């Protein structure tokens, strides 16, 4: 119980959000301050590919998703630089020979295969213990804005598909941005 | 720098800007085309290039739209050259649109068919078959390895997990696997053997693999690893029910791996392209369409630019012609750069306007000279005291000088363009003048007498033909002088000379006659008898009386002939008349005075005017019949005529009046109705009045009696008197 309380004391904030039906949904996001004063992010992004994207995937078109995590001064102007910015890019691809779904992490280079699309998407949507910033780098008197975005990178599609993708809402696959005000 | 040069420079800048835009758009389209053809270098630039091209195209469309709007506006306003401009633009656009459209349609069709030809049913089937063959081969390999894995577990009969853990090395060595690992049913590692001794942890199985194997369906899959190598990964449940799971990872031979990888890559590429067939067509069609639109709108703008350049000299010529038609002879057109037929036409136009301008300058100089002559003639005519009226060939009044208006007392300029009769219609007193002119003056000049309200007016007229132009059109010029005063002066001078001679010739013997008669009476009266003396006395008395009478007559002649010596001074007329009338108060004949000009002053000689009044009153008294009804009325008043003010003095009696036949000559010398008198009284009166600048006339009163009306000019008034006169006039109006 005491450990739980201590953990709760370290917990700066915890947010669980559920957004209405969309292609991508942040089903759970957690910000945690560890004992060594580092802020961690845990998140679960739920992918719901529409028919167009699924068809493209099954026909061998690789789909690139990007999750962007940024932290900035809440009062900062638009042109001011972010304090923290992470771009986690993953490519989902179907391998017809093995009938497996391959997930490749473009940030780290790791590659995972999955027998089903659902398990591959679940794997892609999971962010565990991602340390984004040290507390000592933050001004304790300021308020910060943490923002998570996730979307399909249309620019990574094969070029012939892009003109249609620019015009079609089927390819406008993105999550409702998640924002949280953080006071260290 | 002139306006034309600035406009030319601006046009050049516009042309340069548009040309650069078109070149940039073409370059962007070329790069887009490269990107579509899978050029990796341009792949990232596809979207910016697309945006730039579309934006440039929008700018081009706006430019063309603006040009179209300007052209339609000019066309509606019927601006010079707009119709030709429209025809040229439509022709150019149609000429460029037709071949480009044909090429576009055929290119689109060729492109579509060309892309479709990439994908053939046989190729599809071959690819599917190759993939299936690979899958079958791999499945067979996987099943063999799965069976091998199951046999590895059954080959170890020991049920101890520790013993099994020690035997995994043998299993790996027997099977030739890369890795053999043992797990319990919860996924906890029991034993591991890896071909690399440095690897101390097994490849973690996924939950799905464990659940599938525990569920009774052993797992086997072909898994890609690094360098596109394939491995076969198996997870089997211990068939001896010892609560164990065995994971085995077997290598796939390099040949099989390479072959299957190649098949898979080829299949994926083919499948992807087959899927993107529509998108590829769309991308190429989009690029081609952008090229088409760029070409069309570029050609359209070029058509506008070219037609404007072609039409501009024609437009200038049209505007120049219109300007010349409106009288602008200074119009010069800018010379086109090309010395072609249009340049020659513009040059000829400029030469024409130059010559017209010179001719106009000469005509202006002639007109100015003519105007000067006209002004000179007008000044001369205006300065003439002789009246001049010019009539055209139809007898209509063309011009008249101011002297004519003064002589005729009529504004002739208002009657310009009318016949001479119009003058008589406006002033009936001019009828004799008009009739005399209409009757023709054969002898060249004539004397016309007008009986005006102010008295008789004698005009000496000359009527001459006047050549109006070179075609023989002939009008007339009427020249006339007012010789009334001249005639009167001549007559007065003649009568004066008669009187002077009479006085001189008669007066001299009268005194000796009178003295002789008195001497005769004085010397012989005493010597004669009473009867004879009585006769002598009567005879000498008669001689003396007649001589006295003749002396009186001679003196009057002398007075009439005597030159005037005026001593004018300001006189207030009512006061003056009242002074004169005081002499007649209490007389036998009633004389009444009615003053109606209070405060009105004249410049006059009081003695001579007194003589005038005495003469007139005396004449009136002499004309009265005996009785109580006889009465002489003297009145004063103000009178205005032709903008001038007069004092009017009227002496009226109710006697027998003037003889109607001699009414016009009552003021002539020796004209009298009386038995006694010289007939010089009224002549002297008229002379004195004339010397005062006035006029006098006589008339008979309808009820009986005579009336003498005398008008003397009013002395110029000071301002404070003007109000009094106005008041007097108002009072006169009230009395009337």
Coordinates of C-alpha atoms in Angstrom, one line a residue, chain B residues 273-689:
Chain B
X273 CA 1.8 -2.3 -59.6
X274 CA -1.3 -4.2 -60.6
X275 CA -3.1 -2.6 -57.7
X276 CA -1.8 0.8 -58.6
X277 CA -2.8 0.5 -62.3
X278 CA -5.6 3.1 -61.9
X279 CA -3.4 5.4 -59.9
X280 CA -0.6 5.2 -62.4
X281 CA -3.0 6.1 -65.2
X282 CA -4.4 8.9 -63.1
X283 CA -1.0 10.3 -62.4
X284 CA 0.1 10.2 -66.0
X285 CA -3.3 11.6 -67.1
X286 CA -2.9 14.4 -64.5
X287 CA 0.5 15.3 -65.7
X288 CA -0.6 15.2 -69.3
X289 CA -3.7 17.3 -68.5
X290 CA -1.5 19.9 -66.8
X291 CA 0.7 20.0 -69.8
X292 CA -2.4 20.4 -72.0
X293 CA -3.8 23.2 -69.9
X294 CA -0.5 24.9 -69.7
X295 CA -0.1 24.7 -73.5
X296 CA -3.7 25.9 -74.1
X297 CA -3.7 28.8 -71.7
X298 CA -0.1 29.7 -72.8
X299 CA -1.3 29.7 -76.4
X300 CA -4.4 31.7 -75.5
X301 CA -2.3 34.3 -73.7
X302 CA 0.1 34.3 -76.6
X303 CA -2.9 34.8 -78.9
X304 CA -4.1 37.8 -76.8
X305 CA -0.6 39.3 -76.8
X306 CA -0.1 38.8 -80.6
X307 CA -3.5 40.0 -81.6
X308 CA -3.0 43.1 -79.4
X309 CA 0.3 43.8 -81.1
X310 CA -1.2 43.3 -84.5
X311 CA -4.4 45.4 -83.8
X312 CA -2.7 48.2 -81.9
X313 CA -1.6 50.2 -85.0
X314 CA -5.1 49.7 -86.5
X315 CA -6.7 50.8 -83.2
X316 CA -4.4 53.9 -83.2
X317 CA -5.4 54.7 -86.8
X318 CA -9.0 54.4 -85.9
X319 CA -8.7 56.6 -82.9
X320 CA -6.6 59.0 -84.9
X321 CA -9.2 59.2 -87.6
X322 CA -11.9 59.8 -85.0
X323 CA -9.9 62.5 -83.4
X324 CA -9.4 64.2 -86.8
X325 CA -13.1 63.9 -87.5
X326 CA -13.7 65.7 -84.1
X327 CA -11.3 68.5 -85.2
X328 CA -8.1 67.4 -83.4
X329 CA -5.6 68.0 -86.1
X330 CA -2.6 67.8 -83.8
X331 CA -3.1 64.0 -83.4
X332 CA 0.1 62.1 -84.2
X333 CA 0.3 58.3 -84.0
X334 CA 3.2 56.3 -82.5
X335 CA 5.2 54.6 -85.3
X336 CA 5.1 50.8 -85.1
X337 CA 8.5 49.2 -84.8
X338 CA 8.1 47.2 -87.9
X339 CA 8.2 49.3 -91.1
X340 CA 5.6 47.2 -92.8
X341 CA 2.4 48.2 -94.6
X342 CA 0.8 49.3 -91.3
X343 CA 3.9 51.4 -90.6
X344 CA 3.5 53.0 -94.0
X345 CA -0.2 53.7 -93.2
X346 CA 0.6 55.3 -89.9
X347 CA 3.3 57.4 -91.5
X348 CA 0.8 58.5 -94.2
X349 CA -1.7 59.4 -91.5
X350 CA 0.8 61.5 -89.6
X351 CA 1.7 63.3 -92.8
X352 CA -2.0 63.9 -93.6
X353 CA -2.7 65.4 -90.1
X354 CA 0.5 67.5 -90.4
X355 CA -0.8 69.0 -93.7
X356 CA -4.3 69.5 -92.3
X357 CA -2.9 71.3 -89.4
X358 CA -0.9 73.6 -91.6
X359 CA -4.0 74.3 -93.7
X360 CA -6.0 74.9 -90.6
X361 CA -3.4 77.4 -89.3
X362 CA -3.6 79.3 -92.6
X363 CA -7.4 79.3 -92.4
X364 CA -7.3 80.5 -88.8
X365 CA -5.0 83.3 -89.8
X366 CA -7.5 84.3 -92.6
X367 CA -10.4 84.1 -90.2
X368 CA -8.6 86.2 -87.6
X369 CA -7.8 88.8 -90.4
X370 CA -11.5 88.7 -91.4
X371 CA -12.5 89.1 -87.8
X372 CA -10.2 92.1 -87.5
X373 CA -11.7 93.7 -90.6
X374 CA -15.2 93.0 -89.3
X375 CA -14.3 94.6 -85.9
X376 CA -12.7 97.5 -87.8
X377 CA -15.9 98.0 -89.8
X378 CA -18.0 97.6 -86.8
X379 CA -16.0 100.3 -85.0
X380 CA -16.3 102.7 -87.9
X381 CA -20.0 102.1 -88.2
X382 CA -20.4 102.5 -84.5
X383 CA -18.6 105.7 -84.5
X384 CA -20.7 107.1 -87.4
X385 CA -23.5 109.6 -86.6
X386 CA -25.2 108.4 -89.8
X387 CA -27.6 105.6 -89.5
X388 CA -26.7 102.5 -91.6
X389 CA -29.0 99.5 -92.2
X390 CA -27.9 96.6 -94.4
X391 CA -30.5 94.4 -96.1
X392 CA -29.9 91.1 -97.7
X393 CA -31.2 90.0 -101.1
X394 CA -34.6 89.2 -99.7
X395 CA -34.9 92.6 -98.0
X396 CA -34.3 91.2 -94.6
X397 CA -32.4 93.3 -92.0
X398 CA -28.9 92.0 -91.6
X399 CA -27.1 94.6 -89.6
X400 CA -27.7 98.1 -88.2
X401 CA -25.3 100.5 -86.5
X402 CA -26.0 102.2 -83.2
X403 CA -26.6 105.5 -84.9
X404 CA -29.5 104.0 -86.8
X405 CA -31.1 102.9 -83.5
X406 CA -30.6 106.3 -82.0
X407 CA -32.1 108.2 -85.0
X408 CA -35.1 105.9 -85.2
X409 CA -35.4 105.5 -81.4
X410 CA -35.8 101.8 -81.9
X411 CA -33.7 98.6 -81.1
X412 CA -33.1 97.4 -84.6
X413 CA -30.9 94.5 -83.5
X414 CA -34.0 92.8 -82.2
X415 CA -35.5 92.9 -85.7
X416 CA -32.5 91.3 -87.3
X417 CA -33.6 88.8 -89.9
X418 CA -37.0 90.5 -90.4
X419 CA -38.3 92.7 -93.1
X420 CA -38.1 96.5 -92.8
X421 CA -41.9 96.5 -92.2
X422 CA -41.2 95.2 -88.7
X423 CA -39.9 98.6 -87.7
X424 CA -43.2 100.2 -88.7
X425 CA -45.1 97.6 -86.9
X426 CA -43.2 98.3 -83.7
X427 CA -43.4 102.1 -84.1
X428 CA -46.1 103.4 -86.4
X429 CA -44.5 106.8 -86.5
X430 CA -41.8 105.1 -88.7
X431 CA -44.4 104.1 -91.3
X432 CA -43.6 107.0 -93.7
X433 CA -39.9 106.1 -93.6
X434 CA -40.6 102.4 -94.3
X435 CA -43.1 103.2 -97.1
X436 CA -40.7 105.6 -98.7
X437 CA -37.9 103.0 -98.7
X438 CA -40.3 100.3 -99.9
X439 CA -41.5 102.6 -102.7
X440 CA -37.9 102.8 -104.0
X441 CA -35.6 105.8 -104.2
X442 CA -34.9 106.1 -107.8
X443 CA -33.0 109.3 -107.6
X444 CA -30.6 107.8 -105.0
X445 CA -31.6 110.0 -102.0
X446 CA -34.8 111.3 -100.5
X447 CA -35.9 113.4 -97.6
X448 CA -38.5 111.8 -95.3
X449 CA -40.4 113.7 -92.7
X450 CA -41.6 111.8 -89.6
X451 CA -44.1 113.3 -87.2
X452 CA -43.0 112.0 -83.9
X453 CA -44.4 112.6 -80.5
X454 CA -41.4 114.8 -79.7
X455 CA -41.9 116.8 -82.9
X456 CA -41.1 116.7 -86.5
X457 CA -38.1 114.7 -87.6
X458 CA -36.5 115.1 -91.0
X459 CA -34.4 112.2 -92.4
X460 CA -32.2 112.3 -95.4
X461 CA -32.0 108.8 -96.9
X462 CA -29.8 107.1 -99.4
X463 CA -30.5 103.6 -100.6
X464 CA -27.8 101.8 -102.6
X465 CA -27.4 98.3 -103.9
X466 CA -24.8 96.2 -102.1
X467 CA -23.0 93.2 -103.7
X468 CA -22.9 90.4 -101.1
X469 CA -20.7 87.8 -102.8
X470 CA -19.1 86.8 -106.0
X471 CA -22.2 85.0 -107.3
X472 CA -24.0 88.3 -107.9
X473 CA -26.2 88.2 -104.9
X474 CA -27.2 91.8 -104.2
X475 CA -28.6 93.3 -101.1
X476 CA -29.1 97.0 -100.2
X477 CA -27.6 99.4 -97.8
X478 CA -29.7 102.2 -96.3
X479 CA -27.9 105.2 -95.1
X480 CA -29.8 108.0 -93.4
X481 CA -29.1 111.2 -91.4
X482 CA -31.3 113.1 -89.0
X483 CA -31.3 116.6 -90.6
X484 CA -34.1 118.0 -88.5
X485 CA -31.8 120.3 -86.6
X486 CA -30.0 121.3 -89.7
X487 CA -33.2 122.2 -91.6
X488 CA -34.4 124.1 -88.6
X489 CA -31.1 125.9 -88.2
X490 CA -31.1 126.8 -91.9
X491 CA -34.7 128.1 -91.6
X492 CA -34.0 130.0 -88.4
X493 CA -30.9 131.5 -90.0
X494 CA -32.9 132.6 -93.0
X495 CA -35.7 134.2 -90.9
X496 CA -33.1 135.8 -88.7
X497 CA -31.5 137.4 -91.7
X498 CA -34.8 138.6 -92.9
X499 CA -35.6 140.1 -89.5
X500 CA -32.3 141.7 -89.2
X501 CA -32.5 143.3 -92.6
X502 CA -36.1 144.4 -92.0
X503 CA -35.1 146.0 -88.7
X504 CA -32.2 147.7 -90.2
X505 CA -34.0 149.0 -93.3
X506 CA -37.2 150.0 -91.6
X507 CA -36.1 151.2 -88.2
X508 CA -33.8 153.9 -89.6
X509 CA -36.5 156.1 -91.4
X510 CA -39.1 155.7 -88.6
X511 CA -37.6 158.2 -86.2
X512 CA -37.3 161.0 -88.9
X513 CA -40.9 160.2 -89.9
X514 CA -42.1 160.5 -86.3
X515 CA -40.0 163.6 -85.6
X516 CA -41.2 165.2 -88.8
X517 CA -44.8 164.5 -88.0
X518 CA -44.5 166.0 -84.5
X519 CA -42.7 169.1 -85.9
X520 CA -45.5 169.5 -88.4
X521 CA -48.1 169.4 -85.7
X522 CA -46.2 171.7 -83.4
X523 CA -45.4 174.3 -86.2
X524 CA -48.7 174.4 -88.0
X525 CA -51.2 173.5 -85.4
X526 CA -51.4 177.0 -83.9
X527 CA -51.6 178.6 -87.3
X528 CA -54.6 176.5 -88.4
X529 CA -58.2 176.9 -87.7
X530 CA -59.8 174.6 -85.1
X531 CA -61.2 172.3 -87.8
X532 CA -58.0 172.1 -89.8
X533 CA -56.0 171.8 -86.6
X534 CA -58.1 169.0 -85.5
X535 CA -57.5 167.2 -88.8
X536 CA -53.7 167.8 -88.5
X537 CA -53.7 166.7 -84.9
X538 CA -55.4 163.4 -85.8
X539 CA -53.2 162.8 -88.8
X540 CA -50.0 163.5 -86.9
X541 CA -51.1 161.4 -84.0
X542 CA -51.9 158.5 -86.4
X543 CA -48.5 158.9 -88.0
X544 CA -46.8 158.8 -84.6
X545 CA -48.8 155.9 -83.3
X546 CA -48.2 153.8 -86.4
X547 CA -44.6 154.7 -86.3
X548 CA -44.5 153.6 -82.7
X549 CA -46.2 150.4 -83.7
X550 CA -43.7 149.9 -86.5
X551 CA -40.9 150.5 -84.0
X552 CA -42.4 147.9 -81.7
X553 CA -42.6 145.5 -84.6
X554 CA -39.1 146.3 -85.7
X555 CA -37.8 145.8 -82.1
X556 CA -39.4 142.4 -82.0
X557 CA -37.7 141.5 -85.3
X558 CA -34.6 142.7 -83.8
X559 CA -35.0 140.6 -80.7
X560 CA -35.7 137.5 -82.9
X561 CA -32.6 138.1 -85.0
X562 CA -30.4 138.9 -82.0
X563 CA -27.9 136.1 -81.2
X564 CA -28.7 134.2 -78.0
X565 CA -26.9 135.1 -74.8
X566 CA -27.9 132.5 -72.3
X567 CA -27.2 133.0 -68.6
X568 CA -28.3 129.6 -67.2
X569 CA -28.5 128.9 -63.5
X570 CA -30.3 126.3 -61.5
X571 CA -34.0 126.8 -61.2
X572 CA -36.6 125.0 -59.2
X573 CA -39.3 124.9 -61.7
X574 CA -42.3 125.1 -59.4
X575 CA -40.8 128.0 -57.5
X576 CA -40.0 129.8 -60.7
X577 CA -43.5 129.3 -62.1
X578 CA -45.1 130.4 -58.9
X579 CA -43.1 133.6 -59.1
X580 CA -44.2 134.2 -62.7
X581 CA -47.8 133.4 -61.9
X582 CA -47.9 135.9 -59.0
X583 CA -48.1 138.6 -61.6
X584 CA -51.4 137.4 -62.9
X585 CA -53.1 137.2 -59.5
X586 CA -56.1 139.5 -59.4
X587 CA -56.2 140.0 -63.2
X588 CA -59.3 140.0 -65.3
X589 CA -58.7 136.6 -66.8
X590 CA -58.4 133.7 -64.5
X591 CA -55.0 132.1 -64.6
X592 CA -54.5 129.0 -62.4
X593 CA -51.3 127.2 -61.6
X594 CA -51.0 123.5 -60.7
X595 CA -47.5 122.7 -59.5
X596 CA -46.7 119.0 -59.8
X597 CA -42.9 119.0 -59.9
X598 CA -41.7 119.9 -56.5
X599 CA -38.0 120.0 -56.1
X600 CA -37.3 119.4 -59.8
X601 CA -34.5 121.6 -61.0
X602 CA -33.6 122.8 -64.5
X603 CA -30.7 124.8 -65.9
X604 CA -32.2 127.8 -67.4
X605 CA -32.0 131.5 -68.1
X606 CA -34.7 132.9 -65.8
X607 CA -35.3 136.1 -67.8
X608 CA -35.8 134.3 -71.1
X609 CA -37.9 131.6 -69.6
X610 CA -40.0 134.3 -67.9
X611 CA -40.4 135.8 -71.4
X612 CA -41.6 132.4 -72.7
X613 CA -44.1 132.0 -69.9
X614 CA -45.5 135.6 -70.4
X615 CA -45.8 135.0 -74.1
X616 CA -47.7 131.8 -73.7
X617 CA -50.0 133.1 -71.0
X618 CA -50.6 136.2 -72.9
X619 CA -51.4 134.2 -76.0
X620 CA -53.8 132.1 -74.0
X621 CA -55.5 135.2 -72.5
X622 CA -55.9 136.8 -75.9
X623 CA -57.5 133.6 -77.2
X624 CA -60.2 133.6 -74.5
X625 CA -63.6 134.7 -75.3
X626 CA -65.1 137.3 -73.1
X627 CA -67.0 135.9 -70.1
X628 CA -66.4 134.3 -66.8
X629 CA -65.7 130.9 -68.3
X630 CA -62.4 131.9 -69.8
X631 CA -59.5 130.3 -67.9
X632 CA -55.8 129.7 -68.5
X633 CA -54.3 126.7 -66.7
X634 CA -50.6 126.4 -66.1
X635 CA -49.2 123.1 -64.8
X636 CA -45.9 121.4 -64.2
X637 CA -44.9 117.8 -64.0
X638 CA -42.3 115.2 -64.7
X639 CA -42.0 113.3 -68.0
X640 CA -39.7 110.5 -69.0
X641 CA -38.9 109.6 -72.6
X642 CA -36.2 107.2 -73.9
X643 CA -34.6 107.0 -70.5
X644 CA -34.3 110.7 -70.1
X645 CA -36.3 112.9 -67.6
X646 CA -37.9 116.2 -68.5
X647 CA -39.9 118.8 -66.7
X648 CA -43.1 119.3 -68.6
X649 CA -44.9 122.6 -68.5
X650 CA -48.4 122.8 -70.0
X651 CA -50.2 126.0 -70.7
X652 CA -53.8 125.3 -71.7
X653 CA -56.7 127.6 -72.4
X654 CA -60.4 127.0 -73.2
X655 CA -60.5 129.6 -76.0
X656 CA -61.0 129.1 -79.7
X657 CA -57.9 126.9 -80.2
X658 CA -55.5 126.9 -83.2
X659 CA -56.5 126.8 -86.8
X660 CA -56.2 123.2 -87.7
X661 CA -54.6 123.9 -91.1
X662 CA -51.8 125.9 -89.6
X663 CA -51.3 123.8 -86.4
X664 CA -47.9 122.5 -87.7
X665 CA -46.6 126.0 -88.4
X666 CA -47.7 127.9 -85.3
X667 CA -44.1 128.1 -84.3
X668 CA -42.9 129.4 -87.6
X669 CA -42.3 133.2 -87.9
X670 CA -45.1 135.3 -89.2
X671 CA -47.7 132.6 -88.7
X672 CA -50.5 134.0 -86.4
X673 CA -54.2 133.8 -86.0
X674 CA -54.5 137.1 -84.4
X675 CA -55.3 140.4 -86.2
X676 CA -52.6 142.2 -84.4
X677 CA -49.1 140.8 -83.8
X678 CA -46.1 140.0 -85.7
X679 CA -46.3 136.3 -85.6
X680 CA -43.0 136.1 -83.9
X681 CA -44.2 135.4 -80.3
X682 CA -44.3 131.6 -80.6
X683 CA -41.3 131.5 -82.9
X684 CA -39.3 133.3 -80.2
X685 CA -40.7 130.9 -77.6
X686 CA -39.7 127.9 -79.6
X687 CA -36.3 129.4 -80.1
X688 CA -35.7 130.0 -76.4
X689 CA -37.0 126.5 -75.5

